[in-house]
Coordinates of C-alpha atoms in Angstrom, one line a residue:
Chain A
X1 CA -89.1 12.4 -4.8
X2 CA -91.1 15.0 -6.2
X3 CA -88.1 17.8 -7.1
X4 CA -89.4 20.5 -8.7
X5 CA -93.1 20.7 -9.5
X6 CA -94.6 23.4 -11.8
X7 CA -97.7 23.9 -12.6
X8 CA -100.1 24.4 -14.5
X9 CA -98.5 22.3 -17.9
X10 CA -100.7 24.0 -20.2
X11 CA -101.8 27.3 -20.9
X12 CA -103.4 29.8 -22.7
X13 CA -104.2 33.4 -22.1
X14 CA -105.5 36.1 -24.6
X15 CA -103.0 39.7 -24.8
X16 CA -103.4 41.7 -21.9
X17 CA -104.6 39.1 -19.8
X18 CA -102.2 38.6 -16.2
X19 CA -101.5 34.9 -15.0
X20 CA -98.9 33.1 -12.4
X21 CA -96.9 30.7 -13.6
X22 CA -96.2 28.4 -10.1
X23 CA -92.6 26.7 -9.2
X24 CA -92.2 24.6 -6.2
X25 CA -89.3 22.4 -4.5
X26 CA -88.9 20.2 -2.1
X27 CA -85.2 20.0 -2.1
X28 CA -85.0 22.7 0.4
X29 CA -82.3 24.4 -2.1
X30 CA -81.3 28.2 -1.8
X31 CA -81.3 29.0 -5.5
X32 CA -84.4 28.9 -7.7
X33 CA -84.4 30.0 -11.5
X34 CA -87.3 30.6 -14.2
X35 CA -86.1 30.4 -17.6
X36 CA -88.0 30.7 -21.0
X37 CA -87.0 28.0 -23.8
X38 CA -87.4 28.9 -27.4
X39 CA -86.7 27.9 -30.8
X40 CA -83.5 28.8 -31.8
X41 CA -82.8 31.3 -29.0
X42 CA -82.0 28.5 -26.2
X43 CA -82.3 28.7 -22.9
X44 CA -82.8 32.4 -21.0
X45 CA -82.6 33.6 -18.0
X46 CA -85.7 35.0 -16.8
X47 CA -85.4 35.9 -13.1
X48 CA -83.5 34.3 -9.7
X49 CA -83.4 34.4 -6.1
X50 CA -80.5 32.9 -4.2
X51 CA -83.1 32.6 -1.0
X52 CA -85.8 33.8 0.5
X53 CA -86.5 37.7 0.4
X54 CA -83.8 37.7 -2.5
X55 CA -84.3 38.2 -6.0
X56 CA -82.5 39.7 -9.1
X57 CA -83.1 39.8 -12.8
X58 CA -81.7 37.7 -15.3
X59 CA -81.1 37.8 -19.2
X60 CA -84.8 38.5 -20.2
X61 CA -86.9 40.4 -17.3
X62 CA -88.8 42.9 -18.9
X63 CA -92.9 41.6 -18.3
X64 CA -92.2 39.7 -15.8
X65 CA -92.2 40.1 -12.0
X66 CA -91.1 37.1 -9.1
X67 CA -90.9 37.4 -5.1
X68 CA -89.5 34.7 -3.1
X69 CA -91.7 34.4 0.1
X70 CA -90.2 30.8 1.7
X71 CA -87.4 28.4 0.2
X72 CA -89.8 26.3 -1.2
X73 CA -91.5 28.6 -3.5
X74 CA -90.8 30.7 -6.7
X75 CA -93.6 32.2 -8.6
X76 CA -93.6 34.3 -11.8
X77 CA -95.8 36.2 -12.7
X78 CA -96.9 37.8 -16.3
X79 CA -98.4 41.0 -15.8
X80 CA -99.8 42.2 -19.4
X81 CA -99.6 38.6 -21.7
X82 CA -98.5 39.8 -25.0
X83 CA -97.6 37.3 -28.0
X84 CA -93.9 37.3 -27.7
X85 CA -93.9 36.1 -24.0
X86 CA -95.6 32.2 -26.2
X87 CA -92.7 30.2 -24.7
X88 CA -91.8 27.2 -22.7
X89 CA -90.9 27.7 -19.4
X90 CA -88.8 26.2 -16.9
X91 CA -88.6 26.7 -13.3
X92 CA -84.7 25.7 -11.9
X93 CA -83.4 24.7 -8.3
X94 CA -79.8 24.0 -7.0
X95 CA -78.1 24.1 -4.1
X96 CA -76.0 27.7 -3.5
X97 CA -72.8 26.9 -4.4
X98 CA -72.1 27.5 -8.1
X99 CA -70.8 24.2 -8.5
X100 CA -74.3 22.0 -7.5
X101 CA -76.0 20.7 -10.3
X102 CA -79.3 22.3 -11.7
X103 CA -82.4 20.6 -11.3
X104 CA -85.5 21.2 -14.1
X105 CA -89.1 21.2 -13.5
X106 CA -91.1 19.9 -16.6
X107 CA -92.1 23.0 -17.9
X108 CA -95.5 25.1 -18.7
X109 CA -96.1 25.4 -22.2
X110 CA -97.5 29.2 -22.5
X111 CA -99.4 30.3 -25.8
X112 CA -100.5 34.2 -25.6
X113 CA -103.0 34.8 -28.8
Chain B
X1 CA -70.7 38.2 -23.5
X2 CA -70.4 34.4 -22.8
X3 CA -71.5 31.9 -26.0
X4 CA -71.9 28.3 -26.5
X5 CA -72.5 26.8 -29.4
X6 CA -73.3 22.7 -30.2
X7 CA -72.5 21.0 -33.2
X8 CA -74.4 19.6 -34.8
X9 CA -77.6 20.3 -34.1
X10 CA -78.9 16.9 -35.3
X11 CA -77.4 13.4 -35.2
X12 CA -78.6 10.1 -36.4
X13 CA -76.6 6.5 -35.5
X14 CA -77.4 3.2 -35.6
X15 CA -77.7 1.4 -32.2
X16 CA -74.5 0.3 -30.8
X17 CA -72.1 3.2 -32.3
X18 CA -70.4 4.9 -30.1
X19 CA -70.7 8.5 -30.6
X20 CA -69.0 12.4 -29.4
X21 CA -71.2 15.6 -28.8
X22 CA -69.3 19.2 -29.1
X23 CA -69.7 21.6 -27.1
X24 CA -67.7 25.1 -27.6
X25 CA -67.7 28.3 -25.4
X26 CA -66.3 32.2 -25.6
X27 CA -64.8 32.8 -22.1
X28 CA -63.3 30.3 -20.4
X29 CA -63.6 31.9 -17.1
X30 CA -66.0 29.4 -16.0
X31 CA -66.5 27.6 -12.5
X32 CA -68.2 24.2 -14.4
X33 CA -69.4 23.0 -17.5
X34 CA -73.1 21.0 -17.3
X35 CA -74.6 18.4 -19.8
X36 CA -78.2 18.0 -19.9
X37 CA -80.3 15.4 -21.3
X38 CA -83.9 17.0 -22.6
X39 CA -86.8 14.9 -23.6
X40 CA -89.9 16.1 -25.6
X41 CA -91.9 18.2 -23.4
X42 CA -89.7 17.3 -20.0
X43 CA -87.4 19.3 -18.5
X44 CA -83.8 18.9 -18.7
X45 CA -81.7 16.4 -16.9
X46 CA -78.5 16.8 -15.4
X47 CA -76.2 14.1 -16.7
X48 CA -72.3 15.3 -15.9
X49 CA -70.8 18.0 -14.3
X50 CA -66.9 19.0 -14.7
X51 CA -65.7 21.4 -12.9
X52 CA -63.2 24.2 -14.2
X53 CA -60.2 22.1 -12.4
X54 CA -61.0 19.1 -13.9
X55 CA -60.7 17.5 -17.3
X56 CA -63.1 15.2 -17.1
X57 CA -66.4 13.1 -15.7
X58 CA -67.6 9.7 -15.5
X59 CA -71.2 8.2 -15.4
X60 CA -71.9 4.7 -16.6
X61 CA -71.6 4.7 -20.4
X62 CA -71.7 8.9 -20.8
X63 CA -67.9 10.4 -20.1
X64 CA -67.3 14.4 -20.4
X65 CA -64.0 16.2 -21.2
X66 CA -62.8 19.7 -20.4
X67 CA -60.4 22.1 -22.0
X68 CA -61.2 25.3 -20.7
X69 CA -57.8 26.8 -22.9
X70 CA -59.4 26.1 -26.0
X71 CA -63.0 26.3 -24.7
X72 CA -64.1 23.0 -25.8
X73 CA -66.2 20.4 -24.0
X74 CA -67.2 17.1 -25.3
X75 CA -69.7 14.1 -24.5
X76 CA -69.1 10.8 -25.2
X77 CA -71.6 8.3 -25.7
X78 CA -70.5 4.4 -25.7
X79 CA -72.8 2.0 -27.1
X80 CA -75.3 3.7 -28.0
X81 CA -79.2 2.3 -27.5
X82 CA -82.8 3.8 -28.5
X83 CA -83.2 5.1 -25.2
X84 CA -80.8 7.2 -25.6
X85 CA -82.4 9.5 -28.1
X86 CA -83.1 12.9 -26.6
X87 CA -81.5 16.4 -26.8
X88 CA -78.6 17.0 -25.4
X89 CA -77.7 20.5 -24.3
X90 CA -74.0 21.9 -22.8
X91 CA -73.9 25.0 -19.9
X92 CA -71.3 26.9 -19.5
X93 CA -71.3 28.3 -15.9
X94 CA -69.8 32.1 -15.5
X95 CA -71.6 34.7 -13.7
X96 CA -74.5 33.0 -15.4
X97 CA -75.0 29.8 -16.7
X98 CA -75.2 30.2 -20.7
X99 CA -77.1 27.4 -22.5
X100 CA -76.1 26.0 -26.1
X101 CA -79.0 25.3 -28.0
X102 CA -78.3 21.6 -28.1
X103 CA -77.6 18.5 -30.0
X104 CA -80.6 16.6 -31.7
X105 CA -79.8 13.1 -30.7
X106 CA -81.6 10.2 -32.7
X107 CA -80.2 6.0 -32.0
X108 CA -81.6 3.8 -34.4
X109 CA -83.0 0.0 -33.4

């Protein structure tokens, strides 16, 4: 069962430079997340889509932009890299109803210099 | 603005002891309440998920409580083992799903 994929694991990008961060699942679930993880700020919302076509912002949007072309697939993408956007992050999948659990990819470990 | 705090934010045992992880929240106008299990550099697990008309959840040795009057969730661990040394990390679902920052758990051999 491969769940939610992301790729790549690793990166790093210099300020200024653009990248796509890539979040796939095989779940065939509606509702797809990307969140960024840091220290002592927790988990936060980045972006969602509740399907295909659909997508809104979440807690922390600003320099990033998503599109949700098929169920499967959920990309973000970082248009101008710039130092405070060196994160974790964390592509998320569940079901639609609220009360489905939330599944976690592994992560891409972004550093912007 | 929903919040949810964990304490603490580190733990040590020795194997065997049978331990409770806190999880409080702000609002408790919440449809669930989710525990995750986080290893380093993995993503976070799902362990238990209560919803808001229930008090509490079940899975093998891990069993989580509810009480959304006095916004208050707790994990309990029996028996602790090695393996179970990981962060552990409470959601609060609203309109969004707010995050603690989790607990530090560490199980001694």
């Amino acid at each position: 069962n491969a769940g939610v994929t992301q790729t790549p694991k690793f990166q790093v990008l210099k300020t200024g430079q653009s990248m796509t961060l890539q979040c796939a699942q095989d779940m065939n679930h509606e509702y797809m997340s990307w969140y960024r993880q840091d220290p002592g700020m927790g988990l936060r919302l980045i972006h969602y889509s509740v399907g295909a076509g659909i997508t809104d912002q979440g807690e922390v949007p600003n320099g990033y932009n998503v599109s949700r072309s098929t169920t499967e697939d959920f990309p973000l993408r970082l248009l101008s890299a710039a130092p405070s956007q060196t994160s974790v992050y964390f592509c998320a999948s569940r079901r639609g109803a609220y009360n489905s659990p939330l599944h976690f990819g592994n992560g891409t470990r972004l550093t912007v210099t | 603005k929903q919040e949810v705090t964990q304490i603490p934010a580190a733990l040590s045992v020795p194997e065997g002891e049978n331990l409770v992880l806190n999880c409080s929240f702000t609002d408790s106008a919440i449809y669930n309440l989710q525990w995750f299990r986080q290893d380093p550099g993995k993503g976070l697990t799902s362990l238990l998920l209560i919803q808001s008309s229930q008090r509490e959840q079940t899975s093998g040795r891990l069993n989580a409580s509810l009480d959304k009057s006095s916004g208050r969730s707790t994990l309990y661990i029996a028996a602790s083992q090695p393996g179970d040394s990981a962060t552990y990390l409470c959601a609060a679902s609203g309109s969004r799903l707010t995050f603690g920052e989790g607990t530090q758990l560490t199980v001694n051999p």
